[in-house]
PDB file of C-alpha atoms in Angstrom:
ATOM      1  CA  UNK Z   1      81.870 -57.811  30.994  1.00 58.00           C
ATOM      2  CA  UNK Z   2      78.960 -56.532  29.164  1.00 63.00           C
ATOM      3  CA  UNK Z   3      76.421 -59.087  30.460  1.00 61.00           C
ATOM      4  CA  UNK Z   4      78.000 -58.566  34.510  1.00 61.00           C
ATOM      5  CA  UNK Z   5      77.380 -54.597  33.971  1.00 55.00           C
ATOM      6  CA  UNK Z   6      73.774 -55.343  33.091  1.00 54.00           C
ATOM      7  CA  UNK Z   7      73.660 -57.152  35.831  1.00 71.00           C
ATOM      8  CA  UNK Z   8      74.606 -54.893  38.090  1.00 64.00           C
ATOM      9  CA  UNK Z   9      72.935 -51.955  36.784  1.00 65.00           C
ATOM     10  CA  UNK Z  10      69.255 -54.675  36.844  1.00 62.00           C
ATOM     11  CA  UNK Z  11      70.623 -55.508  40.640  1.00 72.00           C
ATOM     12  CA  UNK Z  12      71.096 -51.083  41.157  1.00 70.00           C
ATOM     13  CA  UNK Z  13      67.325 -50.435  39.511  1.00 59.00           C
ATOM     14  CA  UNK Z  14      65.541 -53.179  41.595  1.00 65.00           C
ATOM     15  CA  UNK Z  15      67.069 -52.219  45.308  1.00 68.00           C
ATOM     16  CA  UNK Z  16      66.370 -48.462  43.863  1.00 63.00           C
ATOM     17  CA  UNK Z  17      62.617 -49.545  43.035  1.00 62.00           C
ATOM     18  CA  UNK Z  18      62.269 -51.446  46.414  1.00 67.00           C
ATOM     19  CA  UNK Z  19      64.143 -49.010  48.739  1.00 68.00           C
ATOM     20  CA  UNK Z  20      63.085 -45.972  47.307  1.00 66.00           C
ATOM     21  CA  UNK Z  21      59.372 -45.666  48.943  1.00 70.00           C
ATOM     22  CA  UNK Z  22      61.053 -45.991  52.563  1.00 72.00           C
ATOM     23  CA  UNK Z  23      63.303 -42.780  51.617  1.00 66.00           C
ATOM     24  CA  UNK Z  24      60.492 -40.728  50.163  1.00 70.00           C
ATOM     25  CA  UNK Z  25      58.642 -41.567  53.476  1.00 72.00           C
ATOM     26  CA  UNK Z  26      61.246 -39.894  55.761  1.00 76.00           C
ATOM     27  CA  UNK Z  27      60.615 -36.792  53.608  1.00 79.00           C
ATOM     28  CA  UNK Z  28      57.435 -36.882  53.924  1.00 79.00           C
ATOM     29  CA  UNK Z  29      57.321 -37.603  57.545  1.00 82.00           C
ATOM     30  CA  UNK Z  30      58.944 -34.477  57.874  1.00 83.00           C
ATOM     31  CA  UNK Z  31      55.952 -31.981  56.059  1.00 89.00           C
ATOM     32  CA  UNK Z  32      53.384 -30.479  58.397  1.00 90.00           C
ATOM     33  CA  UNK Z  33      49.888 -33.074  58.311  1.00 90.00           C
ATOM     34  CA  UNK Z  34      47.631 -30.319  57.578  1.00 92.00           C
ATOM     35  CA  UNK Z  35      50.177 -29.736  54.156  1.00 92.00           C
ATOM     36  CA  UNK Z  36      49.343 -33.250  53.158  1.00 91.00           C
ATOM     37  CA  UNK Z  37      45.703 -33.263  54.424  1.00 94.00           C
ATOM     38  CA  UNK Z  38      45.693 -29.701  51.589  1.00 95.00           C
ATOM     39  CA  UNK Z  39      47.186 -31.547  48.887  1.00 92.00           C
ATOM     40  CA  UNK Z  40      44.947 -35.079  49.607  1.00 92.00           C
ATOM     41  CA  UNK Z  41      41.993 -33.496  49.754  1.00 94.00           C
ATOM     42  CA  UNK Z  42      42.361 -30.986  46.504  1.00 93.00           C
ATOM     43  CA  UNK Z  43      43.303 -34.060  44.417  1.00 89.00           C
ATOM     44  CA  UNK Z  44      40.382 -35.914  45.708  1.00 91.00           C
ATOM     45  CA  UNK Z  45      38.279 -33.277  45.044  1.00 91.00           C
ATOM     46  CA  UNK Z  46      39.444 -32.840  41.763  1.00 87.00           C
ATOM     47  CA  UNK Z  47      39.654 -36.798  41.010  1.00 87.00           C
ATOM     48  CA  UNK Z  48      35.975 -37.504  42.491  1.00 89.00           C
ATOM     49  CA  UNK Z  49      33.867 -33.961  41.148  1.00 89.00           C
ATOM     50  CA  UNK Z  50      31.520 -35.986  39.510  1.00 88.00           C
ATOM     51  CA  UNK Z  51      31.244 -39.176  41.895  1.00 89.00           C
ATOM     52  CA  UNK Z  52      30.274 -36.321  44.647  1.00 92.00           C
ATOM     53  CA  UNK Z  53      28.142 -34.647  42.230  1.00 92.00           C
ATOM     54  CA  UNK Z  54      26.146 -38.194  41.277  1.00 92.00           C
ATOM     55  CA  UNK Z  55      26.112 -39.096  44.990  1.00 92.00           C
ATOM     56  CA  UNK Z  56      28.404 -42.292  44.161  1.00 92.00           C
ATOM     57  CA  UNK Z  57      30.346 -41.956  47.358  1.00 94.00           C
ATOM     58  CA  UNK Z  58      27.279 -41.643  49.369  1.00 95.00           C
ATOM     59  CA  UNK Z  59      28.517 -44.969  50.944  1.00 96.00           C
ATOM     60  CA  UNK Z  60      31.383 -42.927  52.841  1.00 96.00           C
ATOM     61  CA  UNK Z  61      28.994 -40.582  54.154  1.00 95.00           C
ATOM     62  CA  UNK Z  62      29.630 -40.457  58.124  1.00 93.00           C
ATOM     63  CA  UNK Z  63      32.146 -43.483  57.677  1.00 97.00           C
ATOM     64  CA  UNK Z  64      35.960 -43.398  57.334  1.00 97.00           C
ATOM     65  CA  UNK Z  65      38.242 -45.105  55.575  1.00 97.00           C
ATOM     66  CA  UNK Z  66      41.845 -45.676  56.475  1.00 97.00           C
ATOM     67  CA  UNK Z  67      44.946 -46.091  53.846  1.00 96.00           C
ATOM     68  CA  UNK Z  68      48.135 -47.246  55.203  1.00 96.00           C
ATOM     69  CA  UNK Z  69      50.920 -47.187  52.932  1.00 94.00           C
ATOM     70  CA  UNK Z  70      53.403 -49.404  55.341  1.00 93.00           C
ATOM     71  CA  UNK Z  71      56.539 -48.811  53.150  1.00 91.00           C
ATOM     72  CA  UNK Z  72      56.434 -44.493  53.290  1.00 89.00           C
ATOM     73  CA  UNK Z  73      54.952 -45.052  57.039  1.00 90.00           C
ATOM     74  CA  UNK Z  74      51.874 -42.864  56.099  1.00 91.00           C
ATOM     75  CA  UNK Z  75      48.173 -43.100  57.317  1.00 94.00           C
ATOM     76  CA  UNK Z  76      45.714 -41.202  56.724  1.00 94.00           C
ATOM     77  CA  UNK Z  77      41.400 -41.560  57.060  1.00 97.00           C
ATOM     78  CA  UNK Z  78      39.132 -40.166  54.513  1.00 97.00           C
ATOM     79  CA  UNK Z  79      35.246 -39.580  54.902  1.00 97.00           C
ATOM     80  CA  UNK Z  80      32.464 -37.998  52.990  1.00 96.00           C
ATOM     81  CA  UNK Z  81      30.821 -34.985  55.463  1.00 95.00           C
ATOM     82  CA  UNK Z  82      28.724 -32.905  53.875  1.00 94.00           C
ATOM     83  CA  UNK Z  83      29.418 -33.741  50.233  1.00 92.00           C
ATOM     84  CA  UNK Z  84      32.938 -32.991  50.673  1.00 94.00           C
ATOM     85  CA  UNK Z  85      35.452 -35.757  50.879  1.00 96.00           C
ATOM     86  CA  UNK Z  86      37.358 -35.138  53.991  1.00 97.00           C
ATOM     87  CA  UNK Z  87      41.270 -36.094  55.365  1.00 97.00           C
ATOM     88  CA  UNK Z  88      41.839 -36.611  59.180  1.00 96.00           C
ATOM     89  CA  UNK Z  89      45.195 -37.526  60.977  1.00 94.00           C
ATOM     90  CA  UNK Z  90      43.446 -39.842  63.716  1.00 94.00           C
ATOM     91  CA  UNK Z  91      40.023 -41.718  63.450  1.00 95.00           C
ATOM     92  CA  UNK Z  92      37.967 -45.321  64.216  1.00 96.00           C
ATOM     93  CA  UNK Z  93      37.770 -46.665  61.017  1.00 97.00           C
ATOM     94  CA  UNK Z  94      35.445 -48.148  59.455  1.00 97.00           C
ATOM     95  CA  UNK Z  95      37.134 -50.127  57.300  1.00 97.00           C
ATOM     96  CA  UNK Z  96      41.166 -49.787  56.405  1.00 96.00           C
ATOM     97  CA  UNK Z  97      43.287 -50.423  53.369  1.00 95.00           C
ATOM     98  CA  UNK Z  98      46.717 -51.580  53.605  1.00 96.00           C
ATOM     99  CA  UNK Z  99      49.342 -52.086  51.013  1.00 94.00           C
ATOM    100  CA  UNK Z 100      53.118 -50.815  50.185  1.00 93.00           C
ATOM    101  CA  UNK Z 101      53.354 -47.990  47.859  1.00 92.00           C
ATOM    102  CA  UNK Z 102      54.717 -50.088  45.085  1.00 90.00           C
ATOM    103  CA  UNK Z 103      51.465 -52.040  45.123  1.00 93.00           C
ATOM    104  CA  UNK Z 104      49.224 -49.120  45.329  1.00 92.00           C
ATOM    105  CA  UNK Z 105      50.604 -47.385  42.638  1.00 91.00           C
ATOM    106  CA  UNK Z 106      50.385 -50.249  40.508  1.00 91.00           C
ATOM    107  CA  UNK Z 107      46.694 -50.634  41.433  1.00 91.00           C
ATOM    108  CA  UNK Z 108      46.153 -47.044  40.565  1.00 89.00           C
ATOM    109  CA  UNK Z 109      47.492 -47.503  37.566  1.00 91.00           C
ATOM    110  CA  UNK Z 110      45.174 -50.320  36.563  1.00 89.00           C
ATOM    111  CA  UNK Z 111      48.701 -52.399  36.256  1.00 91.00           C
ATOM    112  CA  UNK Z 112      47.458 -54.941  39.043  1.00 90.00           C
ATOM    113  CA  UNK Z 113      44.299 -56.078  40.173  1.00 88.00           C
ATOM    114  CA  UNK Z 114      43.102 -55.338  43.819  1.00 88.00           C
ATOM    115  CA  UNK Z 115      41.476 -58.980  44.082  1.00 87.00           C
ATOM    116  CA  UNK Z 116      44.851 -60.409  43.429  1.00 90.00           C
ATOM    117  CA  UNK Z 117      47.014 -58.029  45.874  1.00 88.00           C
ATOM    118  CA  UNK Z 118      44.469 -59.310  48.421  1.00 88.00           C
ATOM    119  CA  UNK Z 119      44.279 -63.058  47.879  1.00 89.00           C
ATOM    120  CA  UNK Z 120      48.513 -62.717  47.984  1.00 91.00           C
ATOM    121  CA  UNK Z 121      48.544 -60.778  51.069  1.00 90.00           C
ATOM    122  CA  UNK Z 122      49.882 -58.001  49.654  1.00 90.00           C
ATOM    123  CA  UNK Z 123      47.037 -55.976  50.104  1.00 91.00           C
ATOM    124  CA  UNK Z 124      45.042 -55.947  53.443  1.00 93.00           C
ATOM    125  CA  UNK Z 125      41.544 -55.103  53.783  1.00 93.00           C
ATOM    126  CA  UNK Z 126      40.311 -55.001  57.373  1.00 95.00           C
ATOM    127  CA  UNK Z 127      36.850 -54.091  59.244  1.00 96.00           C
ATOM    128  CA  UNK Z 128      33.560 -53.361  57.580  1.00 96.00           C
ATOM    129  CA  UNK Z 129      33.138 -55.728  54.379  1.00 92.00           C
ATOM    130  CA  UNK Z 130      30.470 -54.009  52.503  1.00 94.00           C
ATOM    131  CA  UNK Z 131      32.379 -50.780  52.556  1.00 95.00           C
ATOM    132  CA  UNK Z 132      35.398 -52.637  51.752  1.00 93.00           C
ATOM    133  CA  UNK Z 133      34.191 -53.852  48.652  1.00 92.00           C
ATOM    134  CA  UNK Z 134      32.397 -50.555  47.639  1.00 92.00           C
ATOM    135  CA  UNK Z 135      35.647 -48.887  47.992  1.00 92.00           C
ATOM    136  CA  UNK Z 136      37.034 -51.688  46.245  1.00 88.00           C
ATOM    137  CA  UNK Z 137      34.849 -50.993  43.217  1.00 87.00           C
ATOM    138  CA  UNK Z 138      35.364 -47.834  43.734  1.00 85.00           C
ATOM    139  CA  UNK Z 139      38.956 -47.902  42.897  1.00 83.00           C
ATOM    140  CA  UNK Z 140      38.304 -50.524  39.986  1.00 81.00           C
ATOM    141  CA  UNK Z 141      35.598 -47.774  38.311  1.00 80.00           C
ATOM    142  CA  UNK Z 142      38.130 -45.027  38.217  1.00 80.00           C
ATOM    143  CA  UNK Z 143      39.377 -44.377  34.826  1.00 81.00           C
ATOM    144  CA  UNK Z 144      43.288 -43.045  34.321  1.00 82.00           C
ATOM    145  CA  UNK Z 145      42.417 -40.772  31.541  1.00 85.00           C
ATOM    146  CA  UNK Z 146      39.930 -38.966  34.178  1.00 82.00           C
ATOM    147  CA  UNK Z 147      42.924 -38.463  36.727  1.00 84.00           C
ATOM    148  CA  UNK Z 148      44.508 -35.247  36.977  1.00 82.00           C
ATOM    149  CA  UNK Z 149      46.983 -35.111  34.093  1.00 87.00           C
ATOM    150  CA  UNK Z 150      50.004 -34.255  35.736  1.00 86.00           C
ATOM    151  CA  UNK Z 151      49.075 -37.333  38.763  1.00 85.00           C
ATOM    152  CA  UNK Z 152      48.233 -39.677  35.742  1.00 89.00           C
ATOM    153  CA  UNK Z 153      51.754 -39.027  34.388  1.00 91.00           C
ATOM    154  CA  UNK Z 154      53.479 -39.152  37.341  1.00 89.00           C
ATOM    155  CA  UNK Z 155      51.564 -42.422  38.391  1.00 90.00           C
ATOM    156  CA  UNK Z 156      52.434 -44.254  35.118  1.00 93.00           C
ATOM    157  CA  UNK Z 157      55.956 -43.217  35.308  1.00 91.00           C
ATOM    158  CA  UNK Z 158      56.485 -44.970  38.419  1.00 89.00           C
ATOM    159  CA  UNK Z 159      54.438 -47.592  37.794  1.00 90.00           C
ATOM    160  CA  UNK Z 160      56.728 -47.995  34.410  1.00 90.00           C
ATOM    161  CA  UNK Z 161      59.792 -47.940  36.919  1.00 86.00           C
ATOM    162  CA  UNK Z 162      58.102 -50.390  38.968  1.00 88.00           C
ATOM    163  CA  UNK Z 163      57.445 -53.236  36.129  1.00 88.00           C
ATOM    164  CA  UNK Z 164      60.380 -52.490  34.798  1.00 85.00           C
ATOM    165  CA  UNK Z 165      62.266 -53.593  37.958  1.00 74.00           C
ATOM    166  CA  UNK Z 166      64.325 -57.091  37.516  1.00 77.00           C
ATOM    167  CA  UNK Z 167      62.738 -59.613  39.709  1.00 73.00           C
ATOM    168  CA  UNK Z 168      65.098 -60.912  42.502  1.00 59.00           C
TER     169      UNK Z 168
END
């Protein structure tokens, strides 16, 4: 009895931790762009102050980025234009980042290696290679303890829900 409850509460977390990203991204579907665009671009600000001030994203300058999160249905293209780390709706990219939100936040939270996402498919890098792999390292240089403290949290949480998760 015991052991068929566990079960079922394992079976409950894992279809919770695998269905739960395409339910957040109805909500968020439904607020305004330039809401998110806000909200992107303050934390990027506030997560990359000294890369801008050290010119360490230089490499963006002109050139955008695209990040697909397939599971919430979101994209969204970042550049560097005038020192200021911008978020657009609609762009050419340069160079695109795809992934599920599961995977990204598990990147983020330096609970899965990039390289390895990529050589499983999981994670899809398409167009310019160089930039790629700058923002590539890019993502492997940042440091959790630098994130915003309530994103760091929030981040490690999930990513704690995500591990967590009995495999199927």
């Amino acid at each position: 009895m015991i052991e068929s409850q566990h079960n079922l509460l394992g079976k409950i977390h894992s279809t919770f931790v695998d269905k739960a990203p395409q339910v957040l991204g109805i909500t968020l579907r439904c607020i305004p762009f330039n809401l998110k665009k806000q909200v992107i671009e303050q934390l990027l600000q506030l997560q990359f102050k000294h890369s801008l001030e050290d010119g360490d994203l230089d490499f963006l300058e002109n050139r955008w980025l695209k990040i697909e999160v397939t599971d919430l249905q979101l994209i969204w293209f970042v550049s560097l234009i005038e020192n200021k780390l911008v978020v657009s709706r609609e762009e050419i990219a340069d160079v695109s980042f795809i992934g599920n939100a599961n995977d990204l936040i598990m990147i983020a939270t330096r609970r899965q290696d990039p390289d390895t996402l990529f050589f499983q498919r999981q994670l899809i890098v398409e167009g310019d290679t160089e930039l790629g792999l700058y923002v590539k390292n890019l993502m492997d240089s940042i440091e959790l303890e630098s994130m915003p403290k309530p994103l760091r949290i929030t981040l490690e949480k999930l990513a704690d829900l995500i591990e967590s998760a009995p495999k199927e």
